[in-house]
CSV table of C-alpha atoms in Angstrom, one decimal:
chain,number,residue,atom,x,y,z
A,8,MET,CA,0.0,0.0,0.0
A,9,LYS,CA,1.3,3.4,-1.0
A,10,LEU,CA,1.5,5.7,2.0
A,11,LEU,CA,1.5,9.4,1.3
A,12,THR,CA,2.9,12.2,3.3
A,13,THR,CA,1.2,15.6,2.7
A,14,VAL,CA,2.7,18.3,0.5
A,15,SER,CA,1.9,21.9,0.2
A,16,PRO,CA,-1.0,23.0,-2.0
A,17,ASP,CA,1.4,24.9,-4.3
A,18,GLU,CA,3.6,21.8,-4.7
A,19,ALA,CA,0.6,19.7,-5.6
A,20,ILE,CA,-0.6,22.2,-8.2
A,21,ARG,CA,2.9,22.5,-9.7
A,22,SER,CA,2.8,18.8,-10.5
A,23,ILE,CA,0.0,19.3,-13.1
A,24,PRO,CA,1.3,18.4,-16.5
A,25,SER,CA,1.1,20.6,-19.6
A,26,GLY,CA,-2.2,20.8,-21.4
A,27,SER,CA,-4.2,19.2,-18.6
A,28,THR,CA,-8.0,19.2,-18.4
A,29,ILE,CA,-8.6,19.6,-14.6
A,30,VAL,CA,-11.9,18.5,-13.0
A,31,ALA,CA,-12.9,19.9,-9.6
A,32,ALA,CA,-15.4,18.2,-7.3
A,33,PRO,CA,-18.6,20.3,-6.7
A,34,GLY,CA,-20.9,21.3,-3.9
A,35,CYS,CA,-19.9,20.6,-0.4
A,36,GLY,CA,-17.0,18.6,-1.8
A,37,THR,CA,-15.5,21.7,-3.3
A,38,PRO,CA,-11.7,21.4,-2.8
A,39,GLU,CA,-11.2,25.1,-2.0
A,40,THR,CA,-7.6,24.8,-0.8
A,41,LEU,CA,-6.5,23.2,-4.1
A,42,LEU,CA,-8.6,25.7,-6.1
A,43,SER,CA,-7.0,28.6,-4.3
A,44,ALA,CA,-3.5,27.3,-5.2
A,45,LEU,CA,-4.6,26.7,-8.8
A,46,GLY,CA,-5.8,30.3,-9.0
A,47,ARG,CA,-2.4,31.5,-7.7
A,48,LEU,CA,-0.3,29.4,-9.9
A,49,ALA,CA,-2.4,29.1,-13.1
A,50,ASP,CA,-0.1,31.6,-15.0
A,51,ARG,CA,2.9,29.4,-14.3
A,52,LEU,CA,1.3,26.2,-15.7
A,53,ASP,CA,1.3,25.3,-19.3
A,54,SER,CA,-2.2,25.6,-20.9
A,55,PRO,CA,-4.4,24.2,-18.1
A,56,ARG,CA,-8.1,24.0,-18.4
A,57,LEU,CA,-10.6,23.7,-15.6
A,58,CYS,CA,-14.2,22.3,-15.6
A,59,SER,CA,-16.7,21.6,-12.8
A,60,GLY,CA,-20.3,21.6,-11.8
A,61,LEU,CA,-21.9,23.7,-9.1
A,62,GLN,CA,-19.1,25.1,-7.0
A,63,LEU,CA,-19.5,26.5,-3.5
A,64,GLY,CA,-17.0,28.7,-1.7
A,65,SER,CA,-15.3,31.8,-3.0
A,66,TYR,CA,-14.3,30.7,-6.6
A,67,PRO,CA,-10.7,31.7,-5.9
A,68,PHE,CA,-9.7,30.8,-9.5
A,69,LEU,CA,-11.9,33.3,-11.3
A,70,ASP,CA,-9.3,36.0,-11.5
A,71,ALA,CA,-7.0,33.6,-13.3
A,72,SER,CA,-9.8,32.7,-15.6
A,73,ALA,CA,-10.5,36.4,-16.4
A,74,ALA,CA,-6.8,37.0,-17.1
A,75,GLY,CA,-6.8,34.2,-19.6
A,76,HIS,CA,-4.5,31.9,-17.7
A,77,LEU,CA,-7.2,29.3,-16.8
A,78,PRO,CA,-10.1,28.7,-19.2
A,79,TYR,CA,-13.0,27.5,-17.1
A,80,ARG,CA,-16.2,25.7,-18.3
A,81,THR,CA,-19.1,24.7,-16.1
A,82,TRP,CA,-22.4,22.9,-16.7
A,83,HIS,CA,-23.9,24.5,-13.6
A,84,PRO,CA,-23.1,28.2,-13.2
A,85,TYR,CA,-23.6,29.4,-9.6
A,86,GLY,CA,-22.6,32.3,-7.4
A,87,PRO,CA,-19.7,34.4,-8.8
A,88,ALA,CA,-19.5,32.2,-11.9
A,89,ARG,CA,-22.9,33.6,-13.1
A,90,ALA,CA,-21.6,37.1,-13.2
A,91,ALA,CA,-18.5,35.9,-15.1
A,92,LEU,CA,-20.5,34.4,-17.9
A,93,ARG,CA,-21.5,37.6,-19.5
A,94,PRO,CA,-18.0,39.0,-20.1
A,95,GLY,CA,-16.9,35.6,-21.4
A,96,HIS,CA,-14.6,34.7,-18.5
A,97,VAL,CA,-16.6,31.5,-18.0
A,98,ASP,CA,-18.0,29.1,-20.6
A,99,TYR,CA,-21.3,27.4,-20.1
A,100,VAL,CA,-21.9,23.8,-21.3
A,101,PRO,CA,-25.6,22.9,-21.6
A,102,ALA,CA,-25.6,19.4,-20.3
A,103,ARG,CA,-27.9,17.2,-18.3
A,104,ALA,CA,-26.4,15.7,-15.2
A,105,SER,CA,-26.5,12.1,-16.3
A,106,ALA,CA,-24.3,13.0,-19.3
A,107,VAL,CA,-21.5,14.7,-17.4
A,108,PRO,CA,-19.3,11.6,-16.6
A,109,GLY,CA,-19.3,10.8,-20.3
A,110,LEU,CA,-18.3,14.4,-21.1
A,111,LEU,CA,-15.2,13.9,-19.0
A,112,ASP,CA,-14.3,11.1,-21.3
A,113,ASP,CA,-14.9,13.2,-24.4
A,114,TRP,CA,-12.8,16.0,-23.0
A,115,ASN,CA,-10.0,13.6,-22.0
A,116,SER,CA,-9.9,14.9,-18.4
A,117,SER,CA,-6.6,14.0,-16.8
A,118,VAL,CA,-6.4,15.7,-13.4
A,119,ALA,CA,-8.9,15.4,-10.6
A,120,LEU,CA,-9.1,17.8,-7.6
A,121,VAL,CA,-11.1,16.4,-4.7
A,122,ARG,CA,-11.6,16.7,-1.0
A,123,VAL,CA,-11.5,13.4,1.1
A,124,SER,CA,-11.6,12.1,4.6
A,125,PRO,CA,-8.5,10.8,6.2
A,126,PRO,CA,-7.7,7.2,5.2
A,127,ASP,CA,-8.9,4.4,7.5
A,128,ARG,CA,-6.6,1.6,8.7
A,129,ASN,CA,-6.9,-0.1,5.3
A,130,GLY,CA,-6.1,3.1,3.4
A,131,TRP,CA,-9.6,4.0,2.2
A,132,CYS,CA,-10.6,7.6,2.0
A,133,SER,CA,-14.1,8.9,1.3
A,134,LEU,CA,-15.2,11.5,-1.1
A,135,GLY,CA,-17.9,12.4,1.5
A,136,PRO,CA,-20.7,14.5,0.2
A,137,SER,CA,-20.1,14.2,-3.5
A,138,SER,CA,-20.1,11.3,-6.0
A,139,SER,CA,-22.0,12.5,-9.1
A,140,TYR,CA,-19.2,12.9,-11.7
A,141,VAL,CA,-16.4,12.9,-9.0
A,142,HIS,CA,-15.9,9.2,-8.6
A,143,HIS,CA,-15.6,8.8,-12.4
A,144,ALA,CA,-13.2,11.7,-12.6
A,145,VAL,CA,-10.9,10.0,-10.1
A,146,GLU,CA,-11.1,6.7,-11.9
A,147,ARG,CA,-10.1,8.1,-15.2
A,148,ALA,CA,-7.5,10.7,-14.0
A,149,SER,CA,-3.8,10.2,-14.6
A,150,LEU,CA,-3.2,12.6,-11.6
A,151,VAL,CA,-5.3,12.8,-8.5
A,152,LEU,CA,-4.8,15.7,-6.1
A,153,ALA,CA,-6.7,15.5,-2.8
A,154,GLU,CA,-7.1,17.8,0.1
A,155,VAL,CA,-7.8,15.8,3.3
A,156,SER,CA,-10.0,17.0,6.2
A,157,HIS,CA,-11.5,15.4,9.3
A,158,ASP,CA,-14.9,17.1,8.5
A,159,VAL,CA,-15.5,15.0,5.4
A,160,PRO,CA,-18.0,12.2,6.3
A,161,ARG,CA,-17.4,8.6,5.3
A,162,THR,CA,-20.4,8.1,3.2
A,163,CYS,CA,-21.8,4.9,1.7
A,164,GLY,CA,-21.9,4.1,-2.0
A,165,GLU,CA,-19.5,5.1,-4.8
A,166,THR,CA,-17.4,7.3,-2.7
A,167,MET,CA,-14.4,5.2,-1.7
A,168,VAL,CA,-10.9,6.1,-3.0
A,169,HIS,CA,-7.9,4.2,-1.9
A,170,VAL,CA,-4.9,6.2,-0.8
A,171,SER,CA,-2.9,4.4,-3.5
A,172,ARG,CA,-5.0,6.1,-6.1
A,173,ILE,CA,-4.0,9.6,-4.8
A,174,ASP,CA,-0.8,11.1,-6.2
A,175,ARG,CA,-0.6,14.3,-4.0
A,176,LEU,CA,-2.3,14.8,-0.6
A,177,VAL,CA,-2.5,18.2,1.0
A,178,GLU,CA,-4.0,19.4,4.3
A,179,ALA,CA,-7.2,21.3,3.8
A,180,GLU,CA,-6.8,24.9,4.9
A,181,HIS,CA,-10.5,25.7,4.7
A,182,PRO,CA,-13.5,24.0,6.4
A,183,MET,CA,-16.0,22.1,4.3
A,184,CYS,CA,-18.2,24.3,2.2
A,185,VAL,CA,-21.7,24.3,3.5
A,186,PHE,CA,-25.1,24.8,1.8
A,187,PRO,CA,-27.5,26.5,4.3
A,188,ALA,CA,-31.2,26.0,3.9
A,189,ALA,CA,-33.0,28.5,1.7
A,190,ALA,CA,-35.0,31.1,3.6
A,191,ARG,CA,-38.7,30.1,3.7
A,192,ASP,CA,-41.5,32.6,3.6
A,193,GLU,CA,-45.3,32.7,3.4
A,194,VAL,CA,-45.3,32.2,-0.3
A,195,SER,CA,-43.0,29.2,-0.4
A,196,ASP,CA,-44.9,27.6,2.5
A,197,ARG,CA,-48.2,28.1,0.6
A,198,ILE,CA,-46.8,26.5,-2.6
A,199,ALA,CA,-45.3,23.6,-0.6
A,200,ALA,CA,-48.7,23.0,1.0
A,201,LYS,CA,-50.3,22.7,-2.5
A,202,VAL,CA,-47.6,20.3,-3.7
A,203,LEU,CA,-48.1,18.2,-0.5
A,204,GLU,CA,-51.7,17.6,-1.5
A,205,LEU,CA,-50.6,16.0,-4.8
A,206,LEU,CA,-48.3,13.4,-3.2
A,207,PRO,CA,-49.3,9.7,-3.4
A,208,ALA,CA,-48.8,7.2,-0.6
A,209,GLU,CA,-45.2,6.1,-0.1
A,210,PRO,CA,-43.7,8.4,-2.7
A,211,THR,CA,-40.1,8.8,-3.7
A,212,LEU,CA,-39.4,12.5,-4.0
A,213,GLN,CA,-36.8,14.3,-6.1
A,214,LEU,CA,-36.6,17.9,-4.8
A,215,GLY,CA,-34.6,20.7,-6.4
A,216,ILE,CA,-32.8,23.6,-4.6
A,217,GLY,CA,-34.8,26.4,-3.0
A,218,ALA,CA,-37.3,27.5,-0.4
A,219,VAL,CA,-40.2,25.4,-1.7
A,220,PRO,CA,-38.3,22.1,-1.5
A,221,GLU,CA,-37.2,23.1,2.0
A,222,ALA,CA,-40.7,23.9,3.0
A,223,LEU,CA,-42.1,20.7,1.5
A,224,THR,CA,-39.6,18.5,3.3
A,225,ALA,CA,-40.4,20.3,6.6
A,226,PHE,CA,-44.1,19.8,6.0
A,227,LEU,CA,-43.6,16.0,5.7
A,228,LEU,CA,-43.0,15.9,9.5
A,229,ASP,CA,-46.6,16.8,10.2
A,230,SER,CA,-48.1,14.9,7.4
A,231,ASP,CA,-49.7,11.4,7.4
A,232,LEU,CA,-47.2,10.2,4.8
A,233,ARG,CA,-44.9,7.3,5.6
A,234,GLY,CA,-42.4,5.3,3.6
A,235,VAL,CA,-41.1,8.5,1.9
A,236,ARG,CA,-37.8,8.1,0.1
A,237,PHE,CA,-35.6,10.6,-1.8
A,238,VAL,CA,-33.5,10.6,-4.9
A,239,GLY,CA,-31.0,13.1,-6.4
A,240,MET,CA,-29.9,15.2,-3.4
A,241,ALA,CA,-30.0,15.2,0.4
A,242,ASN,CA,-30.4,18.2,2.6
A,243,ASP,CA,-30.5,19.1,6.3
A,244,ALA,CA,-34.4,19.1,6.4
A,245,MET,CA,-34.4,15.3,5.6
A,246,VAL,CA,-32.5,14.4,8.8
A,247,PRO,CA,-35.4,14.6,11.3
A,248,LEU,CA,-37.7,12.7,9.0
A,249,PHE,CA,-35.9,9.5,10.0
A,250,SER,CA,-36.5,9.6,13.7
A,251,ALA,CA,-40.1,10.8,13.1
A,252,GLY,CA,-40.8,7.6,11.1
A,253,VAL,CA,-41.6,9.4,7.8
A,254,VAL,CA,-38.5,8.0,6.1
A,255,PRO,CA,-37.7,4.3,6.5
A,256,TRP,CA,-34.3,3.1,7.6
A,257,SER,CA,-33.9,1.2,4.4
A,258,THR,CA,-30.6,0.4,2.6
A,259,ASP,CA,-29.6,-1.0,-0.8
A,260,PRO,CA,-31.2,-1.9,-3.1
A,261,ARG,CA,-33.8,0.7,-2.2
A,262,PRO,CA,-32.1,3.1,0.2
A,263,ALA,CA,-34.0,5.9,2.0
A,264,VAL,CA,-31.9,8.4,0.1
A,265,LEU,CA,-30.2,7.7,-3.3
A,266,ALA,CA,-28.2,10.8,-4.0
A,267,ALA,CA,-25.5,12.2,-6.2
A,268,GLU,CA,-24.7,15.0,-3.7
A,269,LEU,CA,-25.2,15.9,0.0
A,270,MET,CA,-26.0,19.7,0.0
A,271,GLY,CA,-26.2,20.9,3.6
A,272,THR,CA,-24.4,21.7,6.8
A,273,ALA,CA,-22.6,19.7,9.5
A,274,SER,CA,-25.9,18.4,10.7
A,275,LEU,CA,-26.4,16.4,7.4
A,276,MET,CA,-22.8,15.4,7.2
A,277,THR,CA,-22.7,14.0,10.7
A,278,PHE,CA,-26.0,12.1,10.0
A,279,ALA,CA,-24.7,10.7,6.7
A,280,ASP,CA,-21.4,9.5,8.2
A,281,GLY,CA,-21.4,5.7,8.0
A,282,ASN,CA,-25.1,5.7,7.5
A,283,PRO,CA,-26.1,3.0,4.9
A,284,ALA,CA,-29.6,4.5,4.6
A,285,ILE,CA,-28.0,7.3,2.6
A,286,VAL,CA,-26.2,6.0,-0.5
A,287,LEU,CA,-24.3,8.1,-3.1
A,288,ARG,CA,-24.0,7.0,-6.7
A,289,ASP,CA,-22.5,8.2,-9.9
A,290,SER,CA,-24.8,10.5,-11.9
A,291,ARG,CA,-25.1,7.7,-14.5
A,292,VAL,CA,-27.2,5.9,-11.8
A,293,SER,CA,-28.5,8.7,-9.5
A,294,HIS,CA,-29.8,10.7,-12.4
A,295,ALA,CA,-30.4,8.0,-15.0
A,296,PRO,CA,-34.0,8.0,-16.3
A,297,ARG,CA,-33.8,4.3,-17.2
A,298,VAL,CA,-32.9,3.5,-13.5
A,299,LEU,CA,-35.1,6.0,-11.7
A,300,ALA,CA,-38.1,5.2,-13.8
A,301,GLN,CA,-38.2,1.8,-12.2
A,302,ILE,CA,-39.1,3.4,-8.9
A,303,PRO,CA,-42.8,3.5,-8.4
A,304,ARG,CA,-44.6,6.8,-7.5
A,305,LEU,CA,-41.6,8.9,-8.3
A,306,VAL,CA,-42.6,12.5,-7.9
A,307,VAL,CA,-40.2,15.2,-9.2
A,308,VAL,CA,-40.6,18.7,-8.0
A,309,ASN,CA,-38.6,21.4,-9.7
A,310,SER,CA,-38.7,25.2,-9.9
A,311,ALA,CA,-38.7,27.6,-12.8
A,312,ILE,CA,-38.2,31.1,-13.8
A,313,GLU,CA,-41.3,31.3,-16.0
A,314,VAL,CA,-44.0,29.0,-17.3
A,315,ASP,CA,-46.0,30.1,-20.3
A,316,LEU,CA,-49.6,29.4,-21.2
A,317,ALA,CA,-48.6,26.5,-23.4
A,318,GLY,CA,-46.9,24.9,-20.4
A,319,GLN,CA,-43.3,25.5,-21.6
A,320,VAL,CA,-40.8,26.0,-18.9
A,321,SER,CA,-37.8,28.4,-18.7
A,322,ALA,CA,-35.5,27.4,-15.8
A,323,GLU,CA,-32.1,28.7,-16.9
A,324,MET,CA,-32.4,32.1,-18.4
A,325,VAL,CA,-33.6,35.6,-17.4
A,326,GLY,CA,-34.0,37.3,-20.7
A,327,ASP,CA,-30.7,36.6,-22.4
A,328,ARG,CA,-28.8,36.1,-19.1
A,329,GLN,CA,-27.8,32.6,-18.1
A,330,VAL,CA,-28.6,32.2,-14.3
A,331,SER,CA,-28.6,28.4,-13.9
A,332,GLY,CA,-27.9,25.1,-15.6
A,333,ILE,CA,-29.9,22.2,-16.8
A,334,GLY,CA,-28.7,20.2,-13.9
A,335,GLY,CA,-30.8,17.1,-13.3
A,336,SER,CA,-34.1,18.5,-14.2
A,337,ALA,CA,-34.3,16.9,-17.7
A,338,ASP,CA,-33.3,13.6,-16.3
A,339,PHE,CA,-35.7,13.7,-13.5
A,340,VAL,CA,-38.8,14.7,-15.4
A,341,GLU,CA,-38.1,11.9,-17.9
A,342,ALA,CA,-37.8,9.5,-15.0
A,343,GLY,CA,-41.0,10.8,-13.4
A,344,PHE,CA,-42.8,10.3,-16.7
A,345,GLY,CA,-41.7,6.7,-16.9
A,346,SER,CA,-42.4,5.8,-13.3
A,347,ASP,CA,-45.6,3.9,-12.4
A,348,GLY,CA,-47.7,6.5,-10.6
A,349,GLY,CA,-45.0,9.1,-11.1
A,350,LEU,CA,-45.6,12.9,-11.4
A,351,SER,CA,-43.6,15.9,-12.8
A,352,ILE,CA,-44.5,19.1,-10.9
A,353,ILE,CA,-43.2,22.6,-11.5
A,354,ALA,CA,-43.5,24.7,-8.4
A,355,LEU,CA,-42.9,28.5,-8.5
A,356,PRO,CA,-44.1,31.8,-6.9
A,357,SER,CA,-46.7,33.5,-9.1
A,358,THR,CA,-44.6,36.7,-9.4
A,359,THR,CA,-41.1,38.0,-9.1
A,360,PRO,CA,-40.2,39.0,-5.5
A,361,ASP,CA,-41.2,42.6,-6.1
A,362,GLY,CA,-44.6,41.5,-7.3
A,363,ARG,CA,-44.3,43.5,-10.6
A,364,ARG,CA,-43.9,40.6,-13.0
A,365,SER,CA,-45.9,37.5,-13.4
A,366,ARG,CA,-44.0,34.3,-13.6
A,367,ILE,CA,-47.0,32.7,-15.4
A,368,VAL,CA,-46.6,34.4,-18.8
A,369,ASN,CA,-48.2,34.5,-22.2
A,370,ARG,CA,-44.9,33.9,-23.9
A,371,LEU,CA,-41.5,33.1,-22.4
A,372,GLY,CA,-39.1,35.9,-22.1
A,373,SER,CA,-36.2,33.7,-23.3
A,374,PRO,CA,-36.1,31.9,-26.7
A,375,LEU,CA,-34.5,29.0,-24.9
A,376,ILE,CA,-36.8,26.4,-23.4
A,377,SER,CA,-35.7,24.2,-20.5
A,378,LEU,CA,-38.7,21.8,-20.6
A,379,ALA,CA,-41.2,21.3,-23.4
A,380,ARG,CA,-44.9,21.8,-22.9
A,381,HIS,CA,-45.6,18.1,-22.7
A,382,THR,CA,-43.3,17.7,-19.7
A,383,PRO,CA,-45.1,19.1,-16.6
A,384,ASP,CA,-48.0,17.1,-15.2
A,385,ALA,CA,-48.9,20.1,-13.0
A,386,VAL,CA,-47.8,23.6,-12.2
A,387,ALA,CA,-48.2,24.8,-8.6
A,388,THR,CA,-48.1,28.4,-7.3
A,389,GLU,CA,-49.3,29.8,-4.0
A,390,TYR,CA,-52.7,30.3,-5.6
A,391,GLY,CA,-53.3,26.7,-6.6
A,392,VAL,CA,-52.4,23.8,-8.9
A,393,ALA,CA,-52.9,23.9,-12.7
A,394,TRP,CA,-53.3,20.3,-13.8
A,395,LEU,CA,-51.9,20.0,-17.3
A,396,ARG,CA,-51.7,16.2,-18.0
A,397,GLY,CA,-54.3,15.2,-20.6
A,398,ARG,CA,-55.8,18.6,-21.0
A,399,THR,CA,-56.3,20.4,-24.3
A,400,VAL,CA,-54.3,23.4,-25.3
A,401,ALA,CA,-57.1,25.8,-24.3
A,402,GLU,CA,-57.8,23.9,-21.0
A,403,ARG,CA,-54.2,24.0,-19.8
A,404,ALA,CA,-53.9,27.7,-20.7
A,405,ALA,CA,-57.0,28.5,-18.7
A,406,ALA,CA,-55.7,26.4,-15.8
A,407,LEU,CA,-52.4,28.2,-15.8
A,408,ALA,CA,-54.0,31.6,-15.9
A,409,ALA,CA,-56.2,30.7,-12.9
A,410,VAL,CA,-53.1,30.1,-10.7
A,411,ALA,CA,-51.4,33.3,-11.6
A,412,HIS,CA,-51.4,36.3,-9.2
A,413,PRO,CA,-54.8,38.0,-9.1
A,414,ASP,CA,-53.2,41.3,-10.3
A,415,HIS,CA,-52.1,39.5,-13.6
A,416,ARG,CA,-54.9,36.9,-13.9
A,417,SER,CA,-57.4,38.8,-16.1
A,418,ARG,CA,-54.7,39.8,-18.6
A,419,LEU,CA,-53.5,36.2,-18.9
A,420,ALA,CA,-57.1,34.9,-19.1
A,421,ALA,CA,-57.6,37.3,-22.0
A,422,ALA,CA,-54.5,36.0,-23.7
A,423,THR,CA,-55.5,32.4,-23.6
A,424,THR,CA,-56.8,32.8,-27.1
A,425,ASP,CA,-53.3,33.6,-28.2
A,426,ILE,CA,-51.4,30.6,-26.9
A,427,PRO,CA,-47.7,30.6,-28.0
A,428,GLU,CA,-46.5,27.9,-30.3
A,429,GLU,CA,-43.9,25.5,-28.9
A,430,THR,CA,-40.5,26.4,-30.1
A,431,PRO,CA,-39.1,23.6,-32.3
C-alpha cells in the first residue's frame, strides 16, 4: 500500500502536466484549498483548463480565468460564476447531469481535484458529500490531487478512494463548504402545501434547490405520509424525517436516500457519516432516467423562472442572461414520466419578488426552453395547482391563468386565445 505524506497545496498544483484538463469536485465537496492554489499558480502552468459543476465557496480561480490563464467551463453556473458568464470569463456547457461523466471522457480529463476524509486503517478515503461525476473523474484521471480534512463524512456508495490512487495529498486549509437551507417565507410555504396535497402514498421524491423544497420537506414531518424516500440530493431538512418515522431506515437496493450530492451543513454530514440508509451514486445511476423510472410513485418537483400558457418551462435564463444550468431536471422529469404512478411538478411563486412581473406568462421571455410543454403534469403556485396532463391546449392555458397572481390573472385569461406555439 502506498502511504502518502502531505505536501503543500502549491507543490501539488505545480505537478499538473502541460495541457491538462482539470476536473474539480462540486458542492460541499469543493476542494477550495487546491482551487486557491490553482488560482495563484495558473499563470505558471502550461495551458491548463478547468471544468466543474456547481461550486460552493469563493471561486478563488476566477481572477486567473478572467486573465486568460485558466479557461473555465461549467455545466452548472452558480454564485460568482454567473456574473463571469456575460463578459466571457466562464464558458457554459448545456448538459444534463447524467451525461457529465461521459463528457469527462470526451474532454479527456486528466487531473482530478477532490476533497477526502483521512484514510482508514486499510487506506480507504471517502469523497464524502459528492459522488456525481467525481468518482468517475478520479477513476479516469492520470493525476489525483486530494485535500484531506476530518470534517469529510465517510459516506456509503460510490465514494471510496484508496490512498494508493491519490498522487498528492494536502492538508485542507478551509473548512468544508456548506449549503445552508434557503429562507422560507409565506409564499414558499403556501406553494409547498399545495404540492403536498398531490403526493401519493409512499412516494419517492426528487426535490430541487430552494425555499419550496425546503418547506415541502419540513411539512412532511406533520403529514400522514410514511415510507417516503428521496433521490437526487440530500439536505438538512431530511434528517429529522428518519426519527419521526416518515422515512424508513432502508438500505440498498432501495435506500432511503439515493443521492449524487449531499447539500447541507454539519448536521447532514454527521448524520450521513457511516449511514447505509444514505447512498451516493455516480450520476449515470443517480440521475439516469432508465434507472429512476423503475421506482414506483416517483414525484419530481422542480422550480422555474417562468411558465408560459402553453406549459413550456424556462428554468435557466432571465431574458438573455444565463442564471442556472440544466442540472438534473431533464433527467428527473423523464424518470417521473416513466415511473408507475409518477408525477412531474413545477413549483414556483406566481410573481417575481417585487410583485411586478408575473411568472406565469403568455410567452416566455427567453427563446431557450428548458422543458417542453408536454413535460409538466402540474404547475403549482401559492394560488393553486394547474393540472396539465391530458388537457387540451385551451384547457391548460386557462388552468395556468387561474393560478397566476390576481393582479395578472385577467390579462392572462384574455391571452388564452393567443397561446404561443412550442419552439421547435
